[in-house]
């Protein structure tokens, strides 16, 4: 039996809509074992019991086996407690898809190349910005065209802290995508092109002072913030206490602020503000995951 460990991810990072994501040190785990017969068993070790037919890990596993003509391969799949919250913009569906493909690859004696895994995960998810950093770790910039992902990894400092603010309510990616226009004025496109270029340079050169401007987005955040109660108040507060900049994590509703200052007073100030709001929000301080999805021998 082998364990698959997959990190959470935050996608978009402001202006990098559907293109940029960063892996975070929060993980889901599944175990997979080959069987000599053709039985396919799935177990849950917690009370997280999404119906088998809706379970993305199982769907991705079976899809991969079918693709490699190994659909009758028997296995025991154990899905452990999911640490990545569902429908919060932290890449839970991407982690499930990547876990499923990694399990299938184990059953297939590691026949798939990393590029094949990346392309298939992106095809299943529909966009690359969560699945590719979930596979590779760090920040990844991805282009998906003609069913092929071209990507570049930017290493993220261990001392960059992601102040992750997770609300008690969910926001589905489909609802958050439906809120966006189909066409944009040229000035919004120019703004995003310039800011996303600055963003990549800011992370690459570790010039975090650029982030306040570089994280500003004109493509999705203006249309999604109204779907997230108190989000404008929270973002104003993160700016007031001195974070470099902030953004909606993926499609939301989680919000993230960035700092490299380990000063605990930030947490006290953020929590005091969150406690004054009508919905419950949980603050977590995370750092970038630098390894991506891993097999752990048991
Ligand atoms: N780039 C995607 C979006 C991430 O913002 O809709 C959500 O999975």
Short mmCIF file of C-alpha atoms and ligand atoms in Angstrom, two decimals:
data_model
loop_
_atom_site.label_atom_id
_atom_site.label_comp_id
_atom_site.label_asym_id
_atom_site.label_seq_id
_atom_site.Cartn_x
_atom_site.Cartn_y
_atom_site.Cartn_z
CA UNK A 1 0.00 0.00 0.00
CA UNK A 2 1.16 3.50 -0.77
CA UNK A 3 -0.09 6.90 0.42
CA UNK A 4 -0.65 9.83 -1.95
CA UNK A 5 -0.28 13.30 -0.45
CA UNK A 6 -1.63 16.28 -2.42
CA UNK A 7 -1.40 19.96 -1.41
CA UNK A 8 -4.09 22.62 -1.40
CA UNK A 9 -3.66 25.35 -3.98
CA UNK A 10 -4.65 28.97 -4.38
CA UNK A 11 -5.35 29.94 -7.98
CA UNK A 12 -5.43 33.21 -9.96
CA UNK A 13 -3.39 35.22 -7.37
CA UNK A 14 -5.21 38.39 -8.42
CA UNK A 15 -4.77 39.03 -12.16
CA UNK A 16 -3.52 35.56 -13.21
CA UNK A 17 -7.01 34.23 -13.95
CA UNK A 18 -6.93 30.55 -15.01
CA UNK A 19 -3.14 30.78 -15.45
CA UNK A 20 -1.31 31.06 -12.10
CA UNK A 21 -1.53 29.09 -8.87
CA UNK A 22 0.52 28.40 -5.74
CA UNK A 23 0.62 25.17 -3.72
CA UNK A 24 0.07 25.54 0.05
CA UNK A 25 1.14 23.40 3.01
CA UNK A 26 -2.31 21.95 3.70
CA UNK A 27 -2.83 18.38 2.46
CA UNK A 28 -5.29 15.62 1.55
CA UNK A 29 -4.24 11.98 1.77
CA UNK A 30 -5.46 8.81 0.06
CA UNK A 31 -4.06 5.28 0.21
CA UNK A 32 -4.03 2.84 -2.71
CA UNK A 33 -3.22 -0.85 -2.89
CA UNK A 34 -3.16 -3.24 -5.86
CA UNK A 35 -5.40 -6.32 -5.70
CA UNK A 36 -4.76 -9.61 -7.44
CA UNK A 37 -8.51 -9.93 -8.24
CA UNK A 38 -10.67 -7.41 -10.13
CA UNK A 39 -12.50 -5.97 -7.11
CA UNK A 40 -12.50 -2.19 -6.75
CA UNK A 41 -13.10 -1.19 -3.11
CA UNK A 42 -13.41 2.34 -1.78
CA UNK A 43 -13.41 3.18 1.93
CA UNK A 44 -13.57 6.43 3.90
CA UNK A 45 -11.78 6.73 7.23
CA UNK A 46 -13.85 9.72 8.34
CA UNK A 47 -17.48 10.72 8.07
CA UNK A 48 -16.66 12.39 4.75
CA UNK A 49 -18.76 10.12 2.53
CA UNK A 50 -19.48 11.65 -0.83
CA UNK A 51 -21.30 9.03 -2.92
CA UNK A 52 -18.87 6.92 -4.94
CA UNK A 53 -20.39 8.18 -8.18
CA UNK A 54 -19.60 11.79 -7.21
CA UNK A 55 -16.18 11.17 -5.76
CA UNK A 56 -13.67 13.01 -7.93
CA UNK A 57 -10.70 10.92 -6.76
CA UNK A 58 -12.43 7.73 -7.85
CA UNK A 59 -13.66 9.34 -11.08
CA UNK A 60 -10.13 10.45 -12.00
CA UNK A 61 -8.69 7.07 -11.04
CA UNK A 62 -11.18 5.13 -13.22
CA UNK A 63 -10.83 7.64 -16.07
CA UNK A 64 -7.05 7.15 -16.08
CA UNK A 65 -7.32 3.35 -15.95
CA UNK A 66 -9.81 3.42 -18.86
CA UNK A 67 -7.54 5.67 -20.85
CA UNK A 68 -4.70 3.18 -20.42
CA UNK A 69 -6.94 0.16 -21.09
CA UNK A 70 -6.61 -1.09 -17.53
CA UNK A 71 -10.19 -0.55 -16.35
CA UNK A 72 -10.46 -4.03 -14.84
CA UNK A 73 -7.45 -3.52 -12.54
CA UNK A 74 -8.47 -4.29 -8.91
CA UNK A 75 -7.62 -1.94 -6.04
CA UNK A 76 -8.37 -0.88 -2.47
CA UNK A 77 -8.71 2.90 -2.24
CA UNK A 78 -8.85 4.55 1.18
CA UNK A 79 -9.83 8.21 1.32
CA UNK A 80 -8.73 9.85 4.57
CA UNK A 81 -10.12 12.91 6.23
CA UNK A 82 -9.92 15.80 3.81
CA UNK A 83 -8.04 18.73 5.29
CA UNK A 84 -8.68 20.95 2.26
CA UNK A 85 -12.16 22.44 2.76
CA UNK A 86 -14.67 21.87 -0.05
CA UNK A 87 -15.97 24.70 -2.27
CA UNK A 88 -13.81 27.36 -0.60
CA UNK A 89 -11.38 28.21 -3.41
CA UNK A 90 -8.47 26.15 -2.05
CA UNK A 91 -8.24 23.54 -4.79
CA UNK A 92 -10.14 20.65 -3.19
CA UNK A 93 -11.38 19.36 -6.56
CA UNK A 94 -7.91 19.71 -8.09
CA UNK A 95 -6.40 17.78 -5.16
CA UNK A 96 -9.01 15.01 -5.61
CA UNK A 97 -8.31 14.75 -9.36
CA UNK A 98 -4.53 14.71 -8.86
CA UNK A 99 -4.88 12.07 -6.10
CA UNK A 100 -6.98 9.89 -8.43
CA UNK A 101 -4.47 10.12 -11.29
CA UNK A 102 -1.54 9.40 -8.92
CA UNK A 103 -3.40 6.33 -7.58
CA UNK A 104 -4.02 5.11 -11.14
CA UNK A 105 -0.39 5.72 -12.06
CA UNK A 106 0.67 3.56 -9.10
CA UNK A 107 -1.65 0.79 -10.32
CA UNK A 108 -0.14 1.22 -13.79
CA UNK A 109 3.41 0.78 -12.40
CA UNK A 110 4.20 4.49 -12.88
CA UNK A 111 3.73 4.31 -16.62
CA UNK A 112 2.59 7.95 -16.99
CA UNK A 113 5.08 10.76 -17.52
CA UNK A 114 4.73 13.95 -15.47
CA UNK A 115 3.62 15.80 -18.62
CA UNK A 116 0.88 13.19 -19.25
CA UNK A 117 -0.31 13.57 -15.64
CA UNK A 118 -0.35 17.37 -15.97
CA UNK A 119 -2.26 17.31 -19.28
CA UNK A 120 -4.83 14.77 -18.05
CA UNK A 121 -5.41 16.57 -14.72
CA UNK A 122 -5.92 19.86 -16.58
CA UNK A 123 -8.32 18.25 -19.03
CA UNK A 124 -10.38 16.82 -16.14
CA UNK A 125 -10.38 20.09 -14.13
CA UNK A 126 -10.89 22.36 -17.16
CA UNK A 127 -8.15 24.84 -16.27
CA UNK A 128 -4.53 24.34 -15.15
CA UNK A 129 -4.07 26.88 -12.37
CA UNK A 130 -4.87 24.54 -9.42
CA UNK A 131 -3.87 21.10 -10.72
CA UNK A 132 -0.40 22.03 -12.02
CA UNK A 133 0.89 23.57 -8.76
CA UNK A 134 -0.81 20.69 -6.88
CA UNK A 135 1.43 18.35 -8.92
CA UNK A 136 4.63 20.43 -8.95
CA UNK A 137 4.51 22.61 -5.80
CA UNK A 138 5.54 26.28 -5.61
CA UNK A 139 3.99 28.85 -7.98
CA UNK A 140 3.27 27.66 -11.50
CA UNK A 141 2.35 29.73 -14.55
CA UNK A 142 0.52 27.55 -17.09
CA UNK A 143 -0.73 27.88 -20.64
CA UNK A 144 -3.29 25.26 -21.77
CA UNK A 145 -3.79 24.94 -25.51
CA UNK A 146 -4.37 22.03 -27.89
CA UNK A 147 -4.78 19.71 -24.84
CA UNK A 148 -1.17 20.44 -23.83
CA UNK A 149 0.08 22.42 -20.80
CA UNK A 150 3.22 24.52 -21.13
CA UNK A 151 4.36 25.73 -17.72
CA UNK A 152 7.04 27.47 -15.70
CA UNK A 153 7.69 27.12 -11.96
CA UNK A 154 8.66 30.06 -9.75
CA UNK A 155 10.04 29.07 -6.35
CA UNK A 156 8.32 30.70 -3.39
CA UNK A 157 10.19 31.78 -0.25
CA UNK A 158 9.57 29.74 2.90
CA UNK A 159 9.13 32.99 4.83
CA UNK A 160 6.27 34.30 2.70
CA UNK A 161 3.16 33.79 4.85
CA UNK A 162 -0.29 33.31 3.35
CA UNK A 163 -2.93 34.65 5.75
CA UNK A 164 -5.81 32.46 4.61
CA UNK A 165 -9.28 33.62 5.68
CA UNK A 166 -11.83 30.83 5.18
CA UNK A 167 -15.53 31.59 5.66
CA UNK A 168 -18.12 29.15 6.96
CA UNK A 169 -20.12 29.49 3.73
CA UNK A 170 -19.35 27.89 0.36
CA UNK A 171 -19.23 29.41 -3.14
CA UNK A 172 -19.32 27.06 -6.10
CA UNK A 173 -16.82 27.64 -8.90
CA UNK A 174 -19.64 27.45 -11.47
CA UNK A 175 -21.58 30.24 -9.74
CA UNK A 176 -18.42 32.36 -9.40
CA UNK A 177 -17.59 31.84 -13.11
CA UNK A 178 -21.18 32.59 -14.18
CA UNK A 179 -20.92 36.01 -12.51
CA UNK A 180 -18.16 37.09 -14.91
CA UNK A 181 -18.81 38.91 -18.21
CA UNK A 182 -18.14 37.20 -21.53
CA UNK A 183 -16.30 40.21 -23.00
CA UNK A 184 -14.05 42.92 -21.55
CA UNK A 185 -13.04 46.43 -22.55
CA UNK A 186 -9.48 46.74 -23.84
CA UNK A 187 -8.45 48.86 -20.81
CA UNK A 188 -9.30 45.95 -18.43
CA UNK A 189 -7.25 43.54 -20.58
CA UNK A 190 -4.28 45.94 -20.67
CA UNK A 191 -4.52 46.43 -16.91
CA UNK A 192 -4.46 42.68 -16.29
CA UNK A 193 -1.66 42.00 -18.75
CA UNK A 194 0.54 44.64 -17.13
CA UNK A 195 -0.32 43.59 -13.57
CA UNK A 196 0.13 39.87 -14.10
CA UNK A 197 3.53 40.55 -15.69
CA UNK A 198 4.48 42.66 -12.66
CA UNK A 199 3.15 39.90 -10.37
CA UNK A 200 5.38 37.19 -11.83
CA UNK A 201 8.38 39.53 -11.69
CA UNK A 202 7.55 40.45 -8.06
CA UNK A 203 7.55 36.79 -6.99
CA UNK A 204 10.59 35.94 -9.09
CA UNK A 205 12.67 38.84 -7.77
CA UNK A 206 11.10 38.63 -4.27
CA UNK A 207 10.26 42.32 -4.55
CA UNK A 208 7.08 42.07 -2.50
CA UNK A 209 6.58 45.84 -2.35
CA UNK A 210 5.25 45.51 -5.92
CA UNK A 211 2.44 43.21 -4.79
CA UNK A 212 -0.02 45.88 -3.72
CA UNK A 213 -0.38 47.00 -7.35
CA UNK A 214 0.49 43.66 -8.98
CA UNK A 215 -2.30 41.78 -7.17
CA UNK A 216 -5.04 44.09 -8.49
CA UNK A 217 -7.39 42.32 -10.88
CA UNK A 218 -9.93 43.62 -13.40
CA UNK A 219 -11.18 40.32 -14.87
CA UNK A 220 -12.85 38.32 -12.07
CA UNK A 221 -12.55 39.93 -8.63
CA UNK A 222 -14.88 42.92 -9.29
CA UNK A 223 -17.65 40.46 -10.24
CA UNK A 224 -17.00 37.93 -7.49
CA UNK A 225 -16.51 40.20 -4.48
CA UNK A 226 -20.28 40.94 -4.32
CA UNK A 227 -20.86 37.17 -3.93
CA UNK A 228 -18.66 37.10 -0.79
CA UNK A 229 -20.31 38.88 2.16
CA UNK A 230 -17.99 41.39 3.95
CA UNK A 231 -15.14 40.75 1.48
CA UNK A 232 -14.49 44.45 0.75
CA UNK A 233 -14.40 45.25 4.47
CA UNK A 234 -11.95 42.40 5.07
CA UNK A 235 -9.66 43.39 2.18
CA UNK A 236 -9.63 47.01 3.45
CA UNK A 237 -8.67 45.72 6.89
CA UNK A 238 -5.83 43.56 5.53
CA UNK A 239 -4.46 46.61 3.76
CA UNK A 240 -4.84 48.79 6.87
CA UNK A 241 -2.80 46.41 9.05
CA UNK A 242 0.07 46.43 6.53
CA UNK A 243 -0.07 43.25 4.46
CA UNK A 244 1.62 43.47 1.05
CA UNK A 245 -1.60 42.80 -0.80
CA UNK A 246 -4.57 40.46 -0.92
CA UNK A 247 -6.75 38.54 -3.35
CA UNK A 248 -9.64 36.11 -3.69
CA UNK A 249 -8.30 32.57 -3.49
CA UNK A 250 -9.34 30.83 -6.72
CA UNK A 251 -13.04 31.35 -7.34
CA UNK A 252 -13.53 32.25 -3.65
CA UNK A 253 -14.96 32.64 -1.10
CA UNK A 254 -11.62 32.33 0.78
CA UNK A 255 -9.52 35.52 0.86
CA UNK A 256 -5.72 35.60 1.22
CA UNK A 257 -3.33 38.33 2.36
CA UNK A 258 0.46 38.11 1.96
CA UNK A 259 3.19 39.09 4.40
CA UNK A 260 6.72 38.03 5.30
CA UNK A 261 6.37 39.50 8.77
CA UNK A 262 5.86 36.70 11.33
CA UNK A 263 4.54 39.23 13.87
CA UNK A 264 1.62 37.60 15.74
CA UNK A 265 -0.11 40.96 16.16
CA UNK A 266 -1.32 40.62 12.56
CA UNK A 267 -3.31 37.54 13.59
CA UNK A 268 -4.78 39.28 16.62
CA UNK A 269 -5.88 42.23 14.49
CA UNK A 270 -7.30 40.05 11.70
CA UNK A 271 -9.17 37.82 14.16
CA UNK A 272 -10.63 40.80 16.04
CA UNK A 273 -11.97 42.08 12.72
CA UNK A 274 -13.32 38.67 11.64
CA UNK A 275 -15.10 38.28 14.99
CA UNK A 276 -17.00 41.51 14.32
CA UNK A 277 -18.59 40.08 11.14
CA UNK A 278 -21.91 38.29 10.76
CA UNK A 279 -20.45 35.09 9.22
CA UNK A 280 -17.85 32.91 10.91
CA UNK A 281 -14.37 33.13 9.33
CA UNK A 282 -11.33 31.02 10.26
CA UNK A 283 -7.78 32.37 9.92
CA UNK A 284 -4.95 30.00 8.96
CA UNK A 285 -1.33 30.99 8.41
CA UNK A 286 0.09 28.81 5.62
CA UNK A 287 3.30 28.77 3.59
CA UNK A 288 3.98 27.56 0.06
CA UNK A 289 4.36 23.83 -0.53
CA UNK A 290 7.53 23.32 -2.56
CA UNK A 291 7.24 19.61 -3.44
CA UNK A 292 3.79 19.07 -4.93
CA UNK A 293 2.01 15.71 -4.91
CA UNK A 294 4.06 12.89 -3.39
CA UNK A 295 3.93 9.12 -2.91
CA UNK A 296 4.67 8.15 0.71
CA UNK A 297 5.62 4.50 1.27
CA UNK A 298 3.68 2.97 4.21
N1 LIG B 1 -9.26 29.89 -12.15
C1 LIG B 1 -10.43 29.28 -11.59
C2 LIG B 1 -11.49 30.33 -11.38
C3 LIG B 1 -10.06 28.66 -10.27
O1 LIG B 1 -11.16 31.38 -10.87
O2 LIG B 1 -12.65 30.11 -11.73
C4 LIG B 1 -11.22 27.99 -9.60
O3 LIG B 1 -11.11 26.62 -9.65
#
